[in-house]
Amino acid sequence: MDQTTPDEHAVVPFLRAGPPPDRTRWEGWQQWRKIRGLFVPAPRLTPAEHQDLSPRRRALHDLHRTATHVNMRLQETPMSVRVANLMRGRLQNNAVKFMPGTRDGLMINGGGFQGKTETACDAAASFEDVWRDIHHQLLPGRTPGTRDVFVPVAYCRLPVRATPKGLCKAILNVYGDPHPGTLDDLVRAVRDAIRDHHTTALLIDDVTRLRLHREDDQDTLDLIRELMDLNVTLILIGVDIPGSGLLRGAYTDPRTGQWVFPDTQHGKSHTAAASTQTGRRFDIVDLDPFDYSTTAGINAFLDHLAGIEDQLRLLRSFPGMLTTGEMPEYLYDRTRGIVGLLRRLIEDGCTEAMTSGEERLTPELLARTTIQLGDHSDLDPDAGEVPEIPQDVTPPKQSKARRRRGRNGVFDDHGERPAAGD
């Protein structure tokens, strides 16, 4: 039996049983943390090898190829590496501080579909992998006076219409804790949960849903800042944070470049400790799209395309399918260098390539492919969470003397470098 293809009666190993993990619950976060990066892509087959399969095995292989295209691994970019390194360093530094007081936070800023959430969650999960090992060595058994469930990282999303009560409930949902009736009791329950579960990092996504023209919005932002008093590293993720109003009342420290939020001035404090703090400090790091106006930016985009190309399992794909000819420029024009839009275009393009039998990606095929963002009912377009999709991008015209940019320079259609002065 060919070991590179599924057995006729084997269990399909690449399909998921049950719904995807819900990272806003600690059980779902743990499930996702443990399985991330474990997906095994489909084996590479030539068209002849694919045709030689039995109908059932061919159908299974095609399903495996589809699963491969929609479960591509998270690829690092120069922008995401900068964000992840800063975040991991901040989490590690704060985690080993013994002195009481606020912990410097981090704001991850960027446009919609630029990979902010996945970058932040992956960095937090990598930190947790190490932190759990250390915790197990220091505290191998149960700790008297604390809860049994160890939740070093808690991830939640701000409700579309945010209130202090809504934020508290979102945090308590991570732990599966009940919701007390009053705001004071909710805040107390949040503080107890973060402390008792040994939570070191609290990630709050979609923070720019706060409009700040409502008193509830301002009170929610005040509560978010005050959570820093709990010896937890606060990671806020949002779209256009500088333009959202979240920095209102803050100033930059000329020595460190950090944003400093003075003690609560608006509304009421949710914690008695707030008046004792001199300020709460955040760094802001941007996760930008690819830049196609510089050599370094173009090379980074080509490297990213090469990484995507390596993961594809189209039967007639070829080296340079995404990185040579007019394809890089076309892909950039279609997506403006936004990694989420690029991913969706490639996913849907692969589906079209398999359905049509073309089995490769070309500008002409992608021109027939509409970028579908799927169900984004849980996103807030008014907060910039749904990016504008470039329209009316036509495939480049072919010419006999067309030159194509490769990863190692510029080549003509025969794969040769043009002579100097051409």
Coordinates of C-alpha atoms in Angstrom, one line a residue:
M1 CA 0.0 0.0 0.0
D2 CA 1.3 3.5 -0.8
Q3 CA 2.2 5.1 2.5
T4 CA 1.8 8.6 1.2
T5 CA -2.0 8.4 0.7
P6 CA -4.8 7.5 3.1
D7 CA -5.8 3.9 3.6
E8 CA -9.2 2.9 2.2
H9 CA -10.6 2.3 5.6
A10 CA -8.4 4.6 7.8
V11 CA -9.9 7.2 10.1
V12 CA -9.5 10.6 8.5
P13 CA -6.9 12.3 10.8
F14 CA -7.2 15.9 9.5
L15 CA -10.8 16.6 10.3
R16 CA -11.8 18.3 13.5
A17 CA -14.3 16.6 15.9
G18 CA -16.7 19.1 17.3
P19 CA -16.7 22.9 17.1
P20 CA -13.5 24.9 17.0
P21 CA -12.0 25.9 20.4
D22 CA -13.4 29.0 22.0
R23 CA -10.4 30.9 23.3
T24 CA -12.5 33.1 25.4
R25 CA -13.0 30.2 27.8
W26 CA -10.0 28.7 29.6
E27 CA -10.9 25.2 28.4
G28 CA -11.0 26.3 24.8
W29 CA -7.8 28.3 25.2
Q30 CA -6.0 25.2 26.5
Q31 CA -7.4 23.0 23.7
W32 CA -6.2 25.6 21.1
R33 CA -2.8 26.0 22.8
K34 CA -2.1 22.3 22.7
I35 CA -3.2 21.6 19.1
R36 CA -1.8 24.8 17.4
G37 CA 0.9 23.8 14.9
L38 CA 0.0 20.1 15.0
F39 CA -2.0 20.0 11.7
V40 CA -0.3 17.6 9.2
P41 CA -0.7 18.9 5.6
A42 CA -1.7 16.7 2.7
P43 CA 1.2 14.8 0.9
R44 CA 2.3 16.2 -2.4
L45 CA 1.2 14.3 -5.4
T46 CA 1.8 14.7 -9.1
P47 CA -1.3 14.8 -11.4
A48 CA -0.5 11.2 -12.5
E49 CA -0.2 9.9 -8.9
H50 CA -3.5 11.7 -8.1
Q51 CA -5.2 10.1 -11.0
D52 CA -4.0 6.6 -10.0
L53 CA -5.9 6.8 -6.7
S54 CA -9.2 5.0 -6.3
P55 CA -12.2 7.4 -6.4
R56 CA -12.6 7.2 -2.6
R57 CA -8.9 7.8 -1.9
R58 CA -8.9 10.6 -4.4
A59 CA -11.8 12.3 -2.7
L60 CA -10.2 12.0 0.7
H61 CA -6.9 13.4 -0.7
D62 CA -8.8 16.3 -2.2
L63 CA -10.5 17.0 1.1
H64 CA -7.1 16.8 2.9
R65 CA -5.8 19.3 0.4
T66 CA -8.7 21.6 1.1
A67 CA -8.1 21.3 4.8
T68 CA -4.4 22.1 4.1
H69 CA -5.3 25.3 2.3
V70 CA -7.6 26.6 4.9
N71 CA -5.4 25.7 7.9
M72 CA -2.1 27.2 6.8
R73 CA 0.3 27.7 9.6
L74 CA 0.8 31.2 11.1
Q75 CA 3.7 32.8 9.2
E76 CA 6.0 35.3 10.8
T77 CA 6.4 38.7 9.2
P78 CA 9.0 41.3 10.1
M79 CA 6.0 43.2 11.6
S80 CA 4.6 40.3 13.6
V81 CA 8.1 39.4 14.9
R82 CA 8.5 42.8 16.3
V83 CA 5.1 42.6 18.1
A84 CA 5.7 39.1 19.3
N85 CA 9.2 39.8 20.7
L86 CA 8.0 42.9 22.6
M87 CA 5.0 41.1 24.0
R88 CA 6.9 38.0 25.1
G89 CA 9.6 40.2 26.7
R90 CA 7.0 42.2 28.5
L91 CA 5.2 39.1 29.8
Q92 CA 8.4 37.5 31.0
N93 CA 9.7 40.6 32.7
N94 CA 6.5 41.3 34.5
A95 CA 6.0 37.7 35.5
V96 CA 9.3 37.6 37.5
K97 CA 8.8 40.9 39.3
F98 CA 8.4 40.5 43.0
M99 CA 7.6 44.0 44.1
P100 CA 3.9 45.0 44.3
G101 CA 2.5 47.7 42.0
T102 CA 1.2 48.1 38.5
R103 CA 2.8 46.2 35.6
D104 CA 3.5 48.0 32.4
G105 CA 1.0 47.1 29.7
L106 CA 1.1 46.8 26.0
M107 CA -1.3 48.0 23.2
I108 CA -1.2 46.2 19.9
N109 CA -2.5 48.5 17.2
G110 CA -3.3 47.8 13.5
G111 CA -6.0 47.6 10.9
G112 CA -8.6 44.9 10.5
F113 CA -7.5 41.5 9.3
Q114 CA -3.8 42.3 9.9
G115 CA -3.2 39.4 12.2
K116 CA -3.2 41.3 15.5
T117 CA -5.2 38.7 17.4
E118 CA -3.4 35.6 16.1
T119 CA 0.0 37.2 16.7
A120 CA -0.9 38.2 20.3
C121 CA -2.5 34.9 21.1
D122 CA 0.5 32.9 19.7
A123 CA 2.9 35.0 21.7
A124 CA 0.9 34.5 24.8
A125 CA 0.6 30.8 24.2
S126 CA 4.4 30.5 23.8
F127 CA 4.9 32.3 27.1
E128 CA 2.3 30.0 28.7
D129 CA 4.2 26.9 27.5
V130 CA 7.2 28.0 29.4
W131 CA 5.4 29.4 32.4
R132 CA 3.4 26.3 33.0
D133 CA 6.5 24.2 33.0
I134 CA 8.1 26.6 35.6
H135 CA 4.8 26.6 37.7
H136 CA 4.7 22.8 37.7
Q137 CA 8.3 22.6 39.0
L138 CA 7.6 25.2 41.7
L139 CA 4.1 24.1 42.7
P140 CA 3.7 20.5 41.6
G141 CA 0.7 20.0 43.8
R142 CA -2.3 22.0 44.9
T143 CA -1.8 25.3 46.5
P144 CA -3.7 25.9 49.7
G145 CA -6.0 29.0 49.5
T146 CA -6.1 29.1 45.7
R147 CA -8.3 27.4 43.1
D148 CA -7.2 24.3 41.4
V149 CA -7.5 25.6 37.9
F150 CA -4.3 27.4 36.8
V151 CA -5.0 30.0 34.2
P152 CA -1.8 32.0 33.4
V153 CA -3.3 33.6 30.3
A154 CA -6.9 34.9 30.0
Y155 CA -8.2 36.1 26.6
C156 CA -11.5 37.9 26.2
R157 CA -13.2 40.3 23.7
L158 CA -14.8 43.6 24.6
P159 CA -18.6 43.5 23.9
V160 CA -19.7 45.7 21.0
R161 CA -21.6 47.9 23.4
A162 CA -19.2 47.9 26.3
T163 CA -20.0 48.6 29.9
P164 CA -18.1 47.9 33.1
K165 CA -20.5 45.1 33.9
G166 CA -20.1 43.7 30.4
L167 CA -16.4 43.7 30.6
C168 CA -16.5 42.0 34.1
K169 CA -18.8 39.3 32.7
A170 CA -16.5 38.7 29.7
I171 CA -13.6 38.2 32.0
L172 CA -15.5 35.9 34.4
N173 CA -16.7 33.9 31.5
V174 CA -13.0 32.9 30.8
Y175 CA -13.0 31.1 34.2
G176 CA -16.6 29.9 34.0
D177 CA -17.4 31.9 37.2
P178 CA -20.9 33.1 38.0
H179 CA -21.9 36.7 37.5
P180 CA -22.8 38.6 40.7
G181 CA -25.7 41.1 40.4
T182 CA -24.0 44.4 41.3
L183 CA -21.0 46.2 39.7
D184 CA -19.1 46.2 43.0
D185 CA -19.5 42.5 43.4
L186 CA -18.6 41.9 39.7
V187 CA -15.4 43.8 40.1
R188 CA -14.6 42.0 43.3
A189 CA -15.2 38.7 41.6
V190 CA -12.9 39.6 38.7
R191 CA -10.2 40.6 41.1
D192 CA -10.6 37.3 43.0
A193 CA -10.6 35.2 39.9
I194 CA -7.4 36.8 38.4
R195 CA -5.6 36.3 41.7
D196 CA -6.9 32.9 42.6
H197 CA -6.2 31.4 39.2
H198 CA -2.7 32.9 39.1
T199 CA -3.4 34.8 35.9
T200 CA -0.3 36.5 34.7
A201 CA -1.5 38.0 31.4
L202 CA -4.9 39.4 30.5
L203 CA -5.6 40.0 26.8
I204 CA -8.6 42.2 26.0
D205 CA -9.4 42.2 22.2
D206 CA -11.4 44.7 20.2
V207 CA -10.7 47.4 22.8
T208 CA -11.4 50.2 20.3
R209 CA -15.0 49.4 20.3
L210 CA -15.1 52.0 23.1
R211 CA -16.4 55.2 21.6
L212 CA -15.8 57.2 24.7
H213 CA -18.7 59.6 24.0
R214 CA -20.8 57.6 26.5
E215 CA -20.1 57.6 30.2
D216 CA -20.2 53.8 30.1
D217 CA -17.4 53.8 27.7
Q218 CA -15.2 56.0 29.8
D219 CA -16.0 54.1 33.0
T220 CA -15.1 50.8 31.1
L221 CA -11.7 52.3 30.1
D222 CA -11.1 53.4 33.7
L223 CA -11.8 49.9 34.8
I224 CA -9.4 48.4 32.2
R225 CA -6.6 50.7 33.5
E226 CA -7.3 49.8 37.1
L227 CA -7.0 46.1 36.3
M228 CA -3.2 46.8 36.1
D229 CA -3.2 47.0 39.9
L230 CA -3.7 43.2 40.1
N231 CA -0.1 42.4 39.2
V232 CA -1.3 41.2 35.8
T233 CA 0.1 42.3 32.4
L234 CA -2.6 43.9 30.4
I235 CA -2.5 43.5 26.6
L236 CA -5.0 45.6 24.7
I237 CA -5.7 44.8 21.1
G238 CA -7.5 47.3 18.8
V239 CA -7.8 49.1 15.5
D240 CA -6.4 52.6 15.2
I241 CA -5.8 53.1 18.9
P242 CA -4.2 56.5 18.4
G243 CA -7.2 57.8 16.6
S244 CA -9.8 56.1 18.8
G245 CA -9.7 58.4 21.8
L246 CA -8.3 55.7 24.1
L247 CA -5.2 57.8 24.7
R248 CA -7.2 60.8 25.8
G249 CA -5.8 62.2 29.0
A250 CA -2.6 60.3 28.6
Y251 CA 0.9 61.7 27.8
T252 CA 4.2 60.3 26.6
D253 CA 7.1 60.0 29.0
P254 CA 10.0 61.7 27.2
R255 CA 12.5 59.3 28.9
T256 CA 10.8 56.0 27.9
G257 CA 8.4 56.9 25.1
Q258 CA 5.7 55.1 27.0
W259 CA 2.1 56.4 27.3
V260 CA 1.2 57.3 30.8
F261 CA -2.3 57.3 32.1
P262 CA -2.8 59.4 35.2
D263 CA -5.1 58.3 38.0
T264 CA -8.8 58.1 37.2
Q265 CA -10.2 61.6 36.8
H266 CA -13.5 60.8 35.1
G267 CA -16.3 58.9 36.7
K268 CA -15.7 56.8 39.8
S269 CA -12.9 54.5 40.7
H270 CA -13.7 50.8 40.8
T271 CA -10.9 50.0 43.2
A272 CA -9.6 51.7 46.3
A273 CA -6.0 51.1 45.1
A274 CA -6.5 53.5 42.2
S275 CA -5.8 56.6 44.2
T276 CA -2.4 55.3 45.4
Q277 CA -1.0 54.8 41.9
T278 CA 1.1 57.5 40.1
G279 CA 0.0 56.3 36.7
R280 CA -0.3 53.4 34.4
R281 CA 2.1 52.9 31.6
F282 CA 1.6 51.3 28.2
D283 CA 3.8 50.8 25.1
I284 CA 2.1 50.9 21.7
V285 CA 3.3 48.6 19.0
D286 CA 2.0 48.7 15.4
L287 CA 1.2 45.7 13.3
D288 CA 1.3 47.2 9.8
P289 CA 0.5 45.7 6.4
F290 CA 3.4 44.9 4.0
D291 CA 5.1 47.9 2.4
Y292 CA 5.7 47.5 -1.3
S293 CA 7.5 50.8 -1.8
T294 CA 10.9 49.7 -0.6
T295 CA 13.3 46.9 -1.5
A296 CA 13.2 45.5 2.0
G297 CA 9.4 45.6 2.0
I298 CA 9.2 43.9 -1.4
N299 CA 11.6 41.2 -0.3
A300 CA 9.6 40.6 2.9
F301 CA 6.4 40.3 0.9
L302 CA 8.1 37.8 -1.5
D303 CA 9.4 35.8 1.4
H304 CA 5.9 35.7 2.8
L305 CA 4.5 34.6 -0.6
A306 CA 7.1 31.9 -0.8
G307 CA 6.1 30.6 2.6
I308 CA 2.5 30.4 1.5
E309 CA 3.4 28.7 -1.8
D310 CA 5.3 26.0 0.1
Q311 CA 2.1 25.1 2.0
L312 CA -0.1 24.8 -1.1
R313 CA -1.0 21.4 -2.5
L314 CA -2.2 22.2 -6.0
L315 CA -1.4 19.5 -8.5
R316 CA 0.1 21.8 -11.1
S317 CA 1.8 24.3 -8.9
F318 CA 5.4 25.2 -9.7
P319 CA 8.3 27.0 -8.0
G320 CA 7.8 30.7 -8.2
M321 CA 4.0 30.4 -8.8
L322 CA 3.4 33.2 -6.3
T323 CA 6.7 35.0 -6.4
T324 CA 7.5 35.5 -10.1
G325 CA 6.0 37.2 -13.1
E326 CA 3.3 39.7 -12.4
M327 CA 1.8 37.7 -9.5
P328 CA 3.4 39.5 -6.6
E329 CA 2.3 42.9 -7.8
Y330 CA -1.2 41.6 -8.5
L331 CA -1.5 40.0 -5.1
Y332 CA -0.4 43.2 -3.4
D333 CA -2.8 45.3 -5.5
R334 CA -5.7 42.9 -4.6
T335 CA -4.9 42.9 -0.8
R336 CA -2.9 46.1 -0.1
G337 CA -0.5 43.9 1.8
I338 CA -3.0 42.9 4.5
V339 CA -2.2 39.4 5.5
G340 CA -5.8 38.4 6.4
L341 CA -7.1 39.5 2.9
L342 CA -4.1 37.7 1.2
R343 CA -4.9 34.5 3.1
R344 CA -8.6 34.6 2.2
L345 CA -7.8 35.3 -1.5
I346 CA -5.3 32.4 -1.6
E347 CA -7.8 30.0 0.2
D348 CA -10.6 30.8 -2.2
G349 CA -8.3 30.8 -5.2
C350 CA -7.2 27.3 -4.3
T351 CA -10.8 26.2 -4.1
E352 CA -11.4 27.7 -7.6
A353 CA -8.3 26.0 -8.9
M354 CA -9.3 22.6 -7.7
T355 CA -12.9 23.0 -8.8
S356 CA -12.0 24.1 -12.3
G357 CA -9.3 21.6 -12.7
E358 CA -6.7 24.3 -13.4
E359 CA -4.8 23.2 -10.2
R360 CA -2.6 26.3 -10.1
L361 CA -2.9 30.0 -9.2
T362 CA -2.7 32.6 -11.9
P363 CA -3.7 36.3 -11.9
E364 CA -6.4 35.4 -14.4
L365 CA -7.8 32.7 -12.1
L366 CA -7.6 35.0 -9.1
A367 CA -9.4 37.7 -11.0
R368 CA -12.5 35.4 -11.0
T369 CA -12.1 35.0 -7.2
T370 CA -13.9 37.3 -4.9
I371 CA -12.4 37.8 -1.5
Q372 CA -15.0 36.5 0.9
L373 CA -14.5 37.5 4.6
G374 CA -17.1 35.0 5.8
D375 CA -19.4 35.6 8.7
H376 CA -18.2 38.8 10.4
S377 CA -21.3 39.4 12.4
D378 CA -19.2 39.4 15.5
L379 CA -17.0 42.3 14.1
D380 CA -17.8 46.0 14.4
P381 CA -17.3 47.7 11.0
D382 CA -17.6 51.1 12.7
A383 CA -14.5 50.3 14.7
G384 CA -12.5 49.5 11.6
E385 CA -12.5 45.7 12.3
V386 CA -13.7 45.0 8.7
P387 CA -11.1 46.3 6.2
E388 CA -12.1 47.8 2.8
I389 CA -11.4 45.3 0.1
P390 CA -9.8 46.8 -3.1
Q391 CA -12.1 46.6 -6.0
D392 CA -11.7 46.6 -9.8
V393 CA -8.2 45.1 -9.8
T394 CA -7.7 43.5 -13.2
P395 CA -4.9 41.0 -14.0
P396 CA -1.9 42.5 -15.7
K397 CA -1.7 42.4 -19.4
Q398 CA 0.8 39.9 -20.8
S399 CA 3.5 41.0 -23.2
K400 CA 6.2 39.2 -25.2
A401 CA 9.0 41.1 -23.5
R402 CA 7.4 41.0 -20.0
R403 CA 9.9 40.9 -17.2
R404 CA 9.2 39.3 -13.9
R405 CA 10.6 40.0 -10.5
G406 CA 12.0 37.0 -8.7
R407 CA 13.1 36.6 -5.2
N408 CA 16.7 37.0 -6.3
G409 CA 16.3 39.8 -8.7
V410 CA 14.6 40.7 -12.0
F411 CA 14.3 38.1 -14.8
D412 CA 12.8 37.9 -18.2
D413 CA 10.3 35.4 -19.4
H414 CA 13.1 32.9 -20.0
G415 CA 14.3 33.1 -16.5
E416 CA 17.5 35.0 -17.5
R417 CA 18.7 38.3 -16.1
P418 CA 18.5 41.2 -18.6
A419 CA 21.8 42.7 -19.7
A420 CA 23.0 45.8 -18.0
G421 CA 21.4 48.9 -19.4
D422 CA 18.3 47.1 -20.7

